[in-house]
XYZ file of C-alpha atoms in Angstrom:
668
model
C -12.478 -6.756 18.428
C -15.249 -8.763 16.214
C -17.668 -10.979 17.712
C -16.389 -14.752 17.806
C -18.998 -15.793 15.241
C -17.869 -13.175 12.630
C -16.935 -15.835 10.313
C -14.416 -14.225 8.206
C -11.531 -14.726 10.581
C -12.267 -18.300 10.748
C -12.654 -18.712 7.004
C -9.762 -20.726 5.255
C -10.203 -19.304 1.862
C -8.648 -21.840 -0.002
C -11.711 -22.657 -2.508
C -14.271 -20.652 -4.573
C -17.088 -21.599 -1.828
C -14.695 -20.171 0.741
C -14.238 -16.863 -0.910
C -18.030 -16.675 -1.619
C -18.973 -17.391 2.097
C -16.285 -14.564 2.631
C -17.842 -12.068 0.619
C -21.440 -12.902 1.987
C -20.210 -12.556 5.365
C -18.893 -9.149 5.029
C -22.064 -7.977 3.281
C -24.520 -9.486 5.822
C -23.909 -6.778 8.310
C -24.429 -4.108 6.205
C -28.189 -4.477 6.800
C -28.346 -3.254 9.824
C -27.023 0.081 8.530
C -29.141 0.448 5.052
C -31.680 3.088 5.099
C -35.292 1.553 4.724
C -35.288 2.125 0.842
C -31.559 0.640 0.526
C -30.238 3.816 -1.314
C -27.857 4.637 1.828
C -25.568 2.736 4.031
C -24.181 5.190 7.088
C -21.558 2.978 9.027
C -20.361 5.977 11.390
C -20.020 9.189 11.962
C -16.426 10.570 11.066
C -16.392 13.223 8.347
C -14.716 13.706 5.052
C -14.087 16.571 2.609
C -16.976 15.193 0.987
C -20.775 15.415 2.006
C -22.237 12.859 4.368
C -24.997 11.800 1.179
C -21.876 10.921 -1.054
C -20.434 9.012 1.965
C -23.221 6.933 2.539
C -23.423 6.478 -1.154
C -20.066 5.113 -0.861
C -21.209 2.433 1.693
C -23.900 1.408 -0.827
C -21.916 1.544 -3.797
C -18.631 0.000 -3.043
C -19.762 -3.340 -2.072
C -20.953 -3.868 -5.320
C -17.667 -5.005 -6.747
C -17.742 -7.896 -4.597
C -21.851 -8.723 -5.169
C -21.744 -8.158 -8.794
C -18.887 -10.518 -9.481
C -20.546 -13.076 -6.876
C -23.790 -12.856 -8.674
C -22.498 -12.880 -12.016
C -20.325 -16.243 -11.693
C -23.679 -17.716 -10.115
C -23.133 -17.153 -6.702
C -26.350 -16.394 -4.614
C -27.226 -13.310 -2.122
C -30.405 -13.293 -1.611
C -29.886 -9.556 0.361
C -29.177 -7.957 -3.130
C -32.991 -7.103 -3.610
C -31.753 -3.988 -1.070
C -29.396 -2.825 -3.591
C -32.049 -3.168 -6.419
C -34.507 -1.148 -4.046
C -31.622 1.057 -3.651
C -30.984 2.040 -6.953
C -34.637 2.807 -7.495
C -34.477 5.351 -4.362
C -31.212 6.761 -4.696
C -31.493 7.847 -8.371
C -35.354 9.253 -8.061
C -35.122 12.955 -7.622
C -38.275 12.883 -5.294
C -37.014 10.372 -2.803
C -35.935 11.066 0.638
C -32.980 8.811 -0.547
C -31.898 10.796 -3.323
C -28.147 10.576 -3.938
C -28.284 14.104 -5.597
C -26.895 14.581 -9.608
C -23.211 14.822 -9.492
C -20.987 18.055 -9.729
C -17.622 18.374 -11.212
C -14.812 17.007 -9.322
C -17.833 15.107 -6.992
C -17.019 12.306 -4.751
C -20.374 10.266 -6.625
C -18.267 10.590 -9.688
C -16.139 7.877 -7.722
C -18.966 5.441 -6.951
C -20.506 5.633 -10.137
C -17.915 3.304 -11.040
C -18.997 0.214 -9.645
C -22.416 1.139 -10.239
C -21.465 1.060 -13.749
C -19.636 -2.593 -13.451
C -22.691 -3.619 -11.698
C -24.778 -2.715 -14.728
C -22.462 -4.407 -17.022
C -22.229 -7.520 -14.705
C -25.539 -8.273 -13.090
C -28.363 -6.334 -15.190
C -30.681 -9.006 -14.559
C -30.459 -8.407 -10.926
C -30.331 -5.088 -10.664
C -31.275 -3.124 -13.864
C -34.406 -5.430 -15.444
C -36.379 -5.628 -12.332
C -36.483 -1.934 -12.027
C -39.921 -0.064 -13.102
C -39.408 1.649 -16.417
C -39.444 5.271 -14.045
C -36.725 3.719 -11.985
C -34.779 2.630 -15.133
C -34.817 5.960 -16.784
C -33.738 7.680 -13.167
C -30.892 5.406 -13.251
C -29.866 5.877 -16.650
C -30.498 9.710 -16.303
C -28.275 9.996 -12.732
C -25.071 8.021 -14.078
C -25.193 9.754 -17.523
C -24.706 12.945 -15.921
C -21.369 12.392 -15.254
C -20.497 13.378 -19.078
C -18.960 16.879 -19.529
C -18.109 17.522 -16.024
C -14.911 18.381 -14.503
C -12.845 15.457 -13.092
C -9.574 15.366 -11.727
C -6.430 14.597 -14.394
C -5.777 11.136 -12.289
C -7.171 7.548 -12.279
C -10.426 9.169 -11.606
C -11.204 9.052 -15.293
C -11.438 5.552 -15.275
C -14.774 6.418 -13.011
C -16.228 7.619 -16.097
C -15.085 5.115 -18.433
C -17.164 2.666 -16.325
C -20.512 4.694 -16.259
C -20.318 4.953 -19.690
C -19.403 1.362 -20.273
C -22.283 0.157 -17.747
C -24.911 2.460 -19.520
C -23.905 0.536 -23.008
C -23.978 -2.658 -21.504
C -27.827 -2.278 -21.176
C -28.250 -0.797 -24.412
C -28.929 2.941 -22.680
C -27.954 6.271 -24.184
C -24.175 6.875 -23.292
C -21.832 9.288 -24.869
C -19.371 7.099 -26.930
C -16.820 10.429 -27.716
C -16.419 10.773 -23.740
C -15.813 7.070 -23.400
C -12.985 7.316 -26.208
C -11.563 10.735 -25.221
C -10.949 9.683 -21.445
C -9.358 6.284 -22.504
C -6.922 8.302 -25.105
C -6.066 10.511 -22.254
C -5.754 7.676 -19.586
C -3.471 6.201 -22.276
C -0.943 9.294 -22.084
C -0.147 8.120 -18.353
C 1.348 5.255 -19.377
C 5.301 4.714 -18.678
C 6.373 1.580 -19.350
C 6.931 -1.978 -18.187
C 3.342 -2.002 -17.376
C 3.357 1.041 -14.949
C 1.256 4.143 -15.367
C 1.618 7.331 -13.496
C -1.493 8.387 -11.141
C -1.332 12.314 -11.363
C -0.033 15.203 -13.414
C 3.078 14.644 -15.580
C 6.491 15.321 -14.183
C 5.332 14.069 -10.749
C 6.058 10.511 -10.109
C 3.410 8.857 -7.946
C 3.051 5.184 -8.547
C 1.655 3.384 -5.896
C -1.472 0.597 -5.719
C -3.325 3.300 -7.710
C -1.156 2.254 -10.379
C -2.019 -1.434 -9.944
C -4.913 -2.999 -7.914
C -6.748 0.011 -6.789
C -7.295 1.621 -9.989
C -5.515 1.229 -13.448
C -4.624 -2.047 -13.793
C -7.562 -3.325 -12.321
C -9.447 -1.172 -14.490
C -7.703 -2.001 -17.443
C -7.928 -5.453 -17.123
C -11.910 -5.297 -16.265
C -12.244 -3.141 -19.406
C -10.276 -5.542 -21.248
C -12.796 -8.282 -20.681
C -15.915 -6.417 -21.112
C -14.957 -4.134 -24.078
C -13.074 -6.915 -25.870
C -15.398 -7.278 -28.902
C -15.827 -3.382 -29.162
C -12.184 -1.896 -28.407
C -10.335 -4.886 -29.201
C -6.932 -2.848 -30.056
C -6.712 -1.315 -26.913
C -7.634 -4.041 -24.948
C -4.629 -6.703 -26.096
C -2.688 -3.241 -25.399
C -3.955 -3.513 -21.574
C -3.211 -7.236 -21.129
C 0.030 -6.948 -22.459
C 0.497 -4.404 -19.873
C -0.651 -6.334 -17.440
C 1.731 -9.542 -18.202
C 4.707 -6.890 -17.515
C 3.102 -5.169 -14.516
C 2.953 -8.954 -12.937
C 6.711 -9.122 -13.027
C 7.445 -6.219 -10.613
C 3.968 -6.521 -8.877
C 4.715 -9.808 -7.407
C 7.792 -8.404 -5.813
C 5.249 -6.441 -3.594
C 4.391 -9.289 -1.321
C 5.926 -12.006 0.715
C 5.690 -16.004 1.552
C 2.838 -14.981 3.873
C 0.980 -13.078 1.634
C 1.451 -9.746 3.303
C 2.113 -6.885 1.166
C 4.011 -3.747 1.183
C 2.487 -0.757 2.860
C 3.377 1.950 0.547
C 1.448 5.007 -0.556
C -2.162 6.182 0.442
C -5.759 4.802 0.738
C -4.160 1.542 2.933
C -7.623 1.247 4.680
C -8.761 -0.609 1.167
C -7.041 -3.662 2.873
C -7.001 -6.289 0.730
C -8.029 -4.296 -2.441
C -3.886 -4.527 -2.397
C -3.874 -7.743 -4.174
C -6.798 -7.441 -6.274
C -4.841 -7.104 -9.357
C -4.313 -11.229 -9.234
C -7.830 -11.126 -9.265
C -8.541 -9.265 -11.753
C -5.995 -11.136 -14.119
C -7.822 -14.307 -13.872
C -11.180 -12.386 -14.601
C -9.477 -10.874 -17.899
C -8.054 -14.749 -18.706
C -4.450 -13.393 -18.732
C -2.112 -15.823 -18.727
C 1.361 -14.283 -17.523
C 4.641 -16.161 -19.066
C 6.732 -17.731 -16.014
C 3.640 -17.046 -13.478
C 1.118 -20.226 -13.172
C -2.290 -20.045 -12.578
C -1.798 -21.516 -9.074
C 0.827 -18.741 -8.451
C -1.785 -16.024 -9.365
C -4.410 -17.914 -7.148
C -2.094 -17.820 -4.351
C -1.021 -14.413 -4.506
C -4.617 -13.458 -3.899
C -6.086 -16.190 -1.196
C -2.729 -15.794 0.951
C -3.401 -11.868 0.662
C -6.752 -12.553 2.029
C -5.969 -14.755 4.739
C -3.359 -12.662 6.048
C -6.491 -10.400 6.872
C -8.141 -13.600 8.406
C -5.677 -12.916 11.071
C -6.521 -9.017 11.607
C -9.598 -9.033 13.987
C -8.609 -5.003 14.566
C -9.646 -4.299 10.688
C -13.445 -5.068 11.879
C -15.505 -3.927 14.208
C -17.610 -6.055 16.723
C -20.606 -6.060 13.980
C -18.178 -7.377 11.147
C -17.821 -3.852 9.786
C -14.293 -2.420 8.125
C -13.013 -0.167 10.525
C -11.027 2.861 9.187
C -7.244 2.363 9.469
C -5.170 -0.747 8.436
C -4.778 -3.550 10.983
C -6.536 -1.335 13.755
C -8.981 1.487 13.948
C -6.481 4.222 13.238
C -7.415 7.810 12.136
C -3.703 9.079 12.118
C -2.942 7.061 8.899
C -6.083 8.075 7.098
C -6.923 10.610 4.409
C -9.675 13.244 4.129
C -11.321 11.167 1.680
C -11.914 8.317 3.667
C -15.363 7.824 5.385
C -16.587 4.882 7.394
C -18.155 3.340 4.031
C -14.150 3.757 2.363
C -12.883 0.276 3.109
C -15.159 -1.495 1.022
C -12.963 -0.842 -1.943
C -11.791 -3.969 -0.653
C -14.265 -5.904 -2.507
C -12.478 -5.780 -5.806
C -10.697 -8.417 -4.521
C -13.659 -10.911 -5.079
C -13.738 -10.275 -8.542
C -12.516 -14.079 -9.419
C -16.300 -14.957 -8.250
C -17.639 -13.802 -11.759
C -15.322 -16.859 -12.944
C -16.986 -20.534 -13.604
C -15.478 -23.242 -11.126
C -14.070 -24.523 -14.196
C -11.530 -21.816 -14.832
C -8.189 -22.567 -14.610
C -7.788 -19.810 -11.739
C -10.069 -22.447 -9.548
C -8.930 -25.698 -10.957
C -5.345 -25.186 -10.251
C -3.556 -26.092 -7.223
C -2.509 -23.405 -4.909
C 1.136 -22.497 -5.306
C 3.287 -21.048 -2.669
C 5.012 -17.413 -3.828
C 7.831 -18.462 -5.946
C 10.738 -16.798 -3.749
C 13.031 -19.690 -5.317
C 12.362 -18.797 -8.365
C 12.338 -14.819 -8.513
C 15.368 -12.362 -8.382
C 16.083 -12.032 -4.861
C 16.992 -8.264 -5.206
C 14.808 -6.753 -7.894
C 15.152 -2.650 -9.311
C 12.288 -1.165 -11.007
C 12.906 2.225 -12.796
C 9.506 3.675 -13.092
C 8.344 3.325 -9.520
C 12.300 3.932 -8.392
C 12.275 0.945 -6.022
C 14.456 -1.591 -5.154
C 13.084 -4.921 -3.838
C 14.718 -7.124 -1.850
C 13.623 -10.872 -0.441
C 16.660 -11.720 1.363
C 16.774 -12.793 4.741
C 13.166 -13.900 5.330
C 12.276 -10.257 4.879
C 10.241 -8.643 2.077
C 10.676 -4.947 1.729
C 11.367 -2.112 -0.935
C 13.987 0.814 -0.736
C 12.404 3.968 -2.109
C 13.276 7.576 -3.511
C 11.684 9.780 -5.754
C 7.841 9.361 -5.179
C 5.654 11.944 -3.735
C 2.112 12.667 -3.776
C 0.873 15.112 -6.681
C -0.891 17.238 -3.793
C -0.546 18.273 -0.065
C -1.784 14.606 1.382
C -1.815 14.167 5.033
C 1.569 12.499 6.151
C 2.636 12.309 2.429
C 6.048 12.485 3.694
C 5.734 9.039 5.627
C 3.530 7.908 2.524
C 5.709 8.290 -0.049
C 8.995 9.670 1.290
C 10.415 7.206 3.583
C 13.562 5.021 2.710
C 12.518 1.655 3.499
C 8.703 -0.030 3.554
C 8.544 -3.393 5.256
C 5.596 -6.384 4.514
C 5.789 -7.181 8.191
C 6.982 -4.018 9.972
C 4.781 -1.488 7.899
C 5.581 2.276 8.525
C 4.714 5.106 11.237
C 2.980 7.948 10.385
C 3.104 11.073 13.042
C 0.440 11.987 15.252
C 2.209 15.043 16.233
C 4.383 18.102 15.561
C 6.710 17.724 18.823
C 9.603 15.343 19.596
C 10.677 12.334 18.258
C 7.992 10.130 19.532
C 5.411 12.282 18.245
C 7.100 12.759 14.735
C 7.716 8.653 14.207
C 10.358 9.081 11.672
C 11.238 5.524 11.204
C 12.758 4.228 8.264
C 13.661 7.837 7.365
C 16.306 10.460 8.229
C 14.857 13.665 10.274
C 16.664 16.568 10.968
C 15.910 19.181 13.661
C 17.512 22.764 13.983
C 16.263 23.286 17.723
C 17.755 20.423 19.525
C 15.162 17.127 18.700
C 11.655 19.098 19.525
C 10.586 19.894 15.544
C 11.794 17.536 13.322
C 11.844 17.520 9.317
C 11.353 14.556 7.074
C 12.176 13.857 3.824
C 8.751 14.900 1.258
C 10.353 15.206 -1.914
C 13.479 14.562 -3.986
C 16.031 16.001 -6.437
C 17.063 13.925 -8.995
C 16.202 10.480 -7.396
C 17.617 7.467 -9.548
C 18.714 4.051 -9.666
C 22.433 3.490 -9.756
C 24.258 0.384 -11.283
C 27.943 -0.699 -10.668
C 27.730 -2.384 -14.182
C 25.447 -0.287 -16.559
C 25.670 -2.721 -19.458
C 24.575 -5.784 -17.178
C 21.856 -4.352 -14.886
C 20.443 -7.785 -14.479
C 23.656 -8.903 -12.302
C 24.928 -5.646 -11.146
C 24.987 -4.023 -7.847
C 22.322 -1.378 -7.559
C 21.289 1.134 -5.116
C 19.316 4.266 -5.083
C 20.434 8.041 -4.894
C 18.316 11.371 -4.354
C 19.180 14.779 -2.766
C 16.446 16.482 -0.937
C 16.689 20.035 0.648
C 15.050 20.571 4.262
C 15.996 23.819 4.298
C 17.092 26.217 1.364
C 20.700 26.512 2.911
C 20.962 22.216 3.691
C 21.129 19.515 1.160
C 21.171 16.053 2.132
C 22.017 13.522 -0.343
C 21.061 9.665 0.473
C 22.280 6.384 -1.243
C 20.350 3.344 -0.299
C 22.323 -0.107 -0.743
C 20.182 -3.162 -0.901
C 21.096 -6.438 1.031
C 23.834 -8.679 -0.175
C 23.853 -12.484 0.118
C 26.316 -12.407 2.425
C 24.752 -10.044 5.236
C 21.366 -10.761 4.183
C 19.855 -9.297 7.161
C 21.427 -5.698 6.608
C 20.909 -3.222 4.244
C 22.872 0.411 3.929
C 22.389 3.957 4.158
C 24.995 6.534 3.271
C 24.164 10.054 3.655
C 25.855 13.597 2.756
C 24.897 16.406 4.937
C 26.044 19.860 4.071
C 24.807 22.334 6.149
C 26.020 25.643 7.823
C 23.315 25.064 10.505
C 23.784 23.158 13.782
C 21.603 20.066 13.564
C 20.627 17.037 15.148
C 19.600 14.045 12.907
C 17.959 11.069 13.554
C 18.681 8.101 11.182
C 16.118 5.421 12.338
C 15.596 1.749 10.786
C 12.229 -0.006 11.271
C 9.729 0.180 14.003
C 8.495 -2.936 15.906
C 6.065 -4.230 18.207
C 7.042 -2.579 21.603
C 5.615 -4.596 23.689
C 6.535 -8.115 25.990
C 5.224 -11.335 25.613
C 2.697 -10.086 28.878
C 1.772 -6.832 27.184
C 3.902 -4.454 29.104
C 6.233 -2.622 27.715
C 9.942 -3.513 26.544
C 12.600 -3.323 29.242
C 15.958 -2.381 28.795
C 18.492 -5.312 28.735
C 22.125 -5.452 28.993
C 24.018 -5.692 25.595
C 25.879 -8.816 26.768
C 22.330 -10.624 26.878
C 21.616 -10.006 23.254
C 24.679 -12.628 22.277
C 24.574 -14.793 25.291
C 22.242 -16.827 27.008
C 19.674 -19.511 25.499
C 18.052 -19.615 22.248
C 14.920 -18.080 23.436
C 13.227 -14.907 21.709
C 14.742 -12.129 23.205
C 12.131 -9.675 24.618
C 13.848 -6.538 25.226
C 15.443 -3.515 23.951
C 19.240 -1.964 24.159
C 21.616 0.483 22.778
C 25.410 1.183 22.699
C 26.910 2.810 25.810
C 29.140 5.860 24.655
C 32.420 6.441 24.746
C 33.259 2.707 25.578
C 32.151 1.262 22.098
C 33.741 2.010 18.910
C 30.371 2.835 16.884
C 26.759 3.491 17.912
C 23.973 1.026 17.782
C 20.413 0.472 18.719
C 18.038 -2.576 18.977
C 14.718 -3.682 19.610
C 13.354 -7.728 19.848
C 9.757 -8.415 20.440
C 7.243 -10.789 19.147
C 7.268 -8.710 16.080
C 10.602 -9.693 15.091
C 14.048 -8.499 15.855
C 14.964 -4.516 14.104
C 18.309 -2.648 14.859
C 20.696 0.119 13.773
C 24.220 0.660 13.445
C 26.609 3.795 12.988
C 29.234 2.161 10.005
C 30.714 5.680 9.327
C 33.949 4.048 10.507
C 34.395 1.359 8.515
C 33.482 3.614 4.993
C 35.986 6.694 6.158
C 37.211 8.200 9.580
C 35.283 11.115 10.322
C 34.730 13.093 13.309
C 30.883 12.518 12.988
C 31.111 8.769 13.856
C 32.210 10.295 17.528
C 29.156 12.606 17.444
C 26.453 9.423 17.087
C 24.583 7.716 19.364
C 22.287 4.852 19.976
C 18.689 5.149 21.166
C 15.448 3.378 21.230
C 12.594 5.548 20.955
C 9.214 4.567 22.316
C 6.469 5.882 19.804
C 3.505 7.773 20.450
C 0.494 5.073 20.381
C -1.056 4.522 17.041
C 2.109 5.793 15.140
C 3.019 2.357 13.213
C -0.056 1.405 11.254
C 0.868 -2.509 12.023
C 1.648 -2.368 15.701
C -0.516 0.265 17.662
C 2.053 -0.101 20.283
C 5.744 0.191 18.433
C 9.341 0.888 19.088
C 12.035 2.349 16.763
C 15.893 2.194 17.123
C 17.692 5.021 15.794
C 21.073 7.011 15.708
C 20.899 10.510 16.869
C 23.973 12.457 15.577
C 25.049 16.038 16.027
C 26.153 18.175 13.132
C 27.794 21.419 13.570
C 27.839 23.336 10.595
C 30.508 23.699 7.992
C 31.200 24.732 4.323
C 32.206 21.411 3.832
C 30.291 17.830 3.262
C 29.632 15.197 6.170
C 29.507 11.870 5.267
C 27.904 9.107 7.394
C 26.714 5.691 7.031
C 24.134 3.543 8.923
C 23.408 -0.067 8.653
C 19.733 -1.277 8.832
C 19.165 -4.628 10.239
C 15.985 -6.134 10.374
C 14.653 -9.901 10.682
C 10.425 -10.220 11.011
C 8.552 -12.901 12.780
C 6.653 -15.033 10.147
C 2.758 -14.642 10.480
C 1.794 -16.767 13.307
C 4.973 -17.023 15.092
C 5.800 -14.396 17.851
C 9.516 -13.170 17.646
C 12.612 -15.232 16.110
C 15.219 -17.275 18.260
C 18.386 -15.836 18.700
C 20.019 -18.581 16.574
C 17.929 -17.312 13.232
C 19.765 -13.915 13.797
C 22.585 -13.165 16.286
C 25.174 -14.603 14.087
C 24.356 -12.184 11.524
C 23.986 -9.243 14.053
C 27.647 -9.725 15.063
C 28.732 -9.293 11.490
C 29.451 -5.825 9.800
C 27.970 -5.105 6.172
C 30.798 -4.285 3.765
C 30.050 -1.205 2.163
C 30.567 -1.627 -1.457
C 33.900 -0.674 -3.253
C 31.678 1.203 -5.603
C 29.866 3.773 -2.686
C 33.455 3.873 -1.136
C 34.150 5.374 -4.523
C 31.094 7.824 -4.432
C 32.157 8.909 -1.081
C 35.896 9.363 -1.174
C 35.296 10.820 -5.079
C 33.095 13.644 -3.889
């Protein structure tokens, strides 16, 4: 928990001056952890797959994304001299603080990107004051990235920025390597602004396709290399205009963005695309400067409400809304979260830029589609019913990422409820399979969840009029060689905006147990104690207070299984709808359950609870179909729960399974 004097949490983040102060507030605590000659910043003791010197270089280099932007835009930070001294010490082979020359596929390559950016943006602060020997050392150290083996991913942009930075200080650089890398990066482009991040044939389109790497890099390059490479730069600008039309759907009215994919410990880097648009002077038809400004600053303000993102000293923690090693990747060092400083790039702009002169506008909920399908990432986005979330099928990481199934393979990802990652390998509470179907062949001890899909696609009821047609996601996965699971995800309808529908087809000769869970939620009462079970009648009766409790169906007295949990986080629930789609014995073999998840599974709520439908599948040569309704209404930011009047009338409705989906079920 940060000190009460930590200014970032009290910053209104409305103006250019506010953003400048936010940047310097987060830079100040780093002084305590900086080495005597400035080249290394050691923020903790947890390990990564790369060496600790590279991790300390990471702590040094990543804050430069913000510091260089601040200084380029005329801001002042006297502490910048620590980095100037660090450049001299870190690149001197005879220094005790030497970073070491990069090898192939070395973490040092990653950190060369903000260093190249800094040389291009603020050479008068960081390069020109150096002695000639220090200049030569820096040029030599940065140039050694050329000719080395690199992953066939967004990493190639790191070498682009190293060479771009060298070119901007009139130092020797590899023009041929720069062009070759850019030409190859352009082969990643898929269309509609989207580029894949990873080998061909793998669908991985996450924040690295946008704010963390590719879109951000393209926009910065389009500004810094506009004279030297005008045709490519204009292509990048046009891609950004297209991308913005989809990426806006990853955010909600409170500034929260959908946590999806890896590296979420980079936090407000998630919104840095919007600042990069401004830096590159890219106007987007239909999205005003006031809207772009709001997209970035609202997101930044969300993080001022998350004290768990920082230590008492004001240093970023590794995690998301609180310190959480369960969700991290093996490349997250204590300095990794400072990739967030990419969001400070509008500080490079003068106060007269339209990004700063425009009045901030709210999230354009009234002017964007409430349900929007995006083919390349395989997402359907929904803003209905006070809830922004995405339905997803077909994405996976291009290598065996820790918790990769949770980061890419779940069925839904919410800006408000986040998602859960496993803490162990036994029982439902450790697996924490929220927002997905999980299967067990040992009665519920070990569970399997979806990591990779076959034939994932978006389908339309009327393909000739996609913009106005009902759409759904459809995909198949195989948890065992002899088990096939097909899932259809149907977004909310305006008549039942708090519900979306899942349809599953299981073909198995094994006896299996299934868990079909909804969104996980904050699991405590207002007094901090665990939620109590409440009688089902109390859900729809009583006063209009916030319901603080959990409840589930009581078989066999009720027709359909259900489970519900309501707390300060909002209300989440699931209901078996199989009986509405077709008569099936499976309906009677499903029961509602509310599972208390292991601590630190949900990345938003450190204590969480999950409603699910547990089913029994006896094994057969025939397909078994079942249908589940997923219900959710989150609290608005700053509120604790939602009153019954906001959701009970919707809860007592059953969402309608569309005719087009019934035809699929009955025609199979």
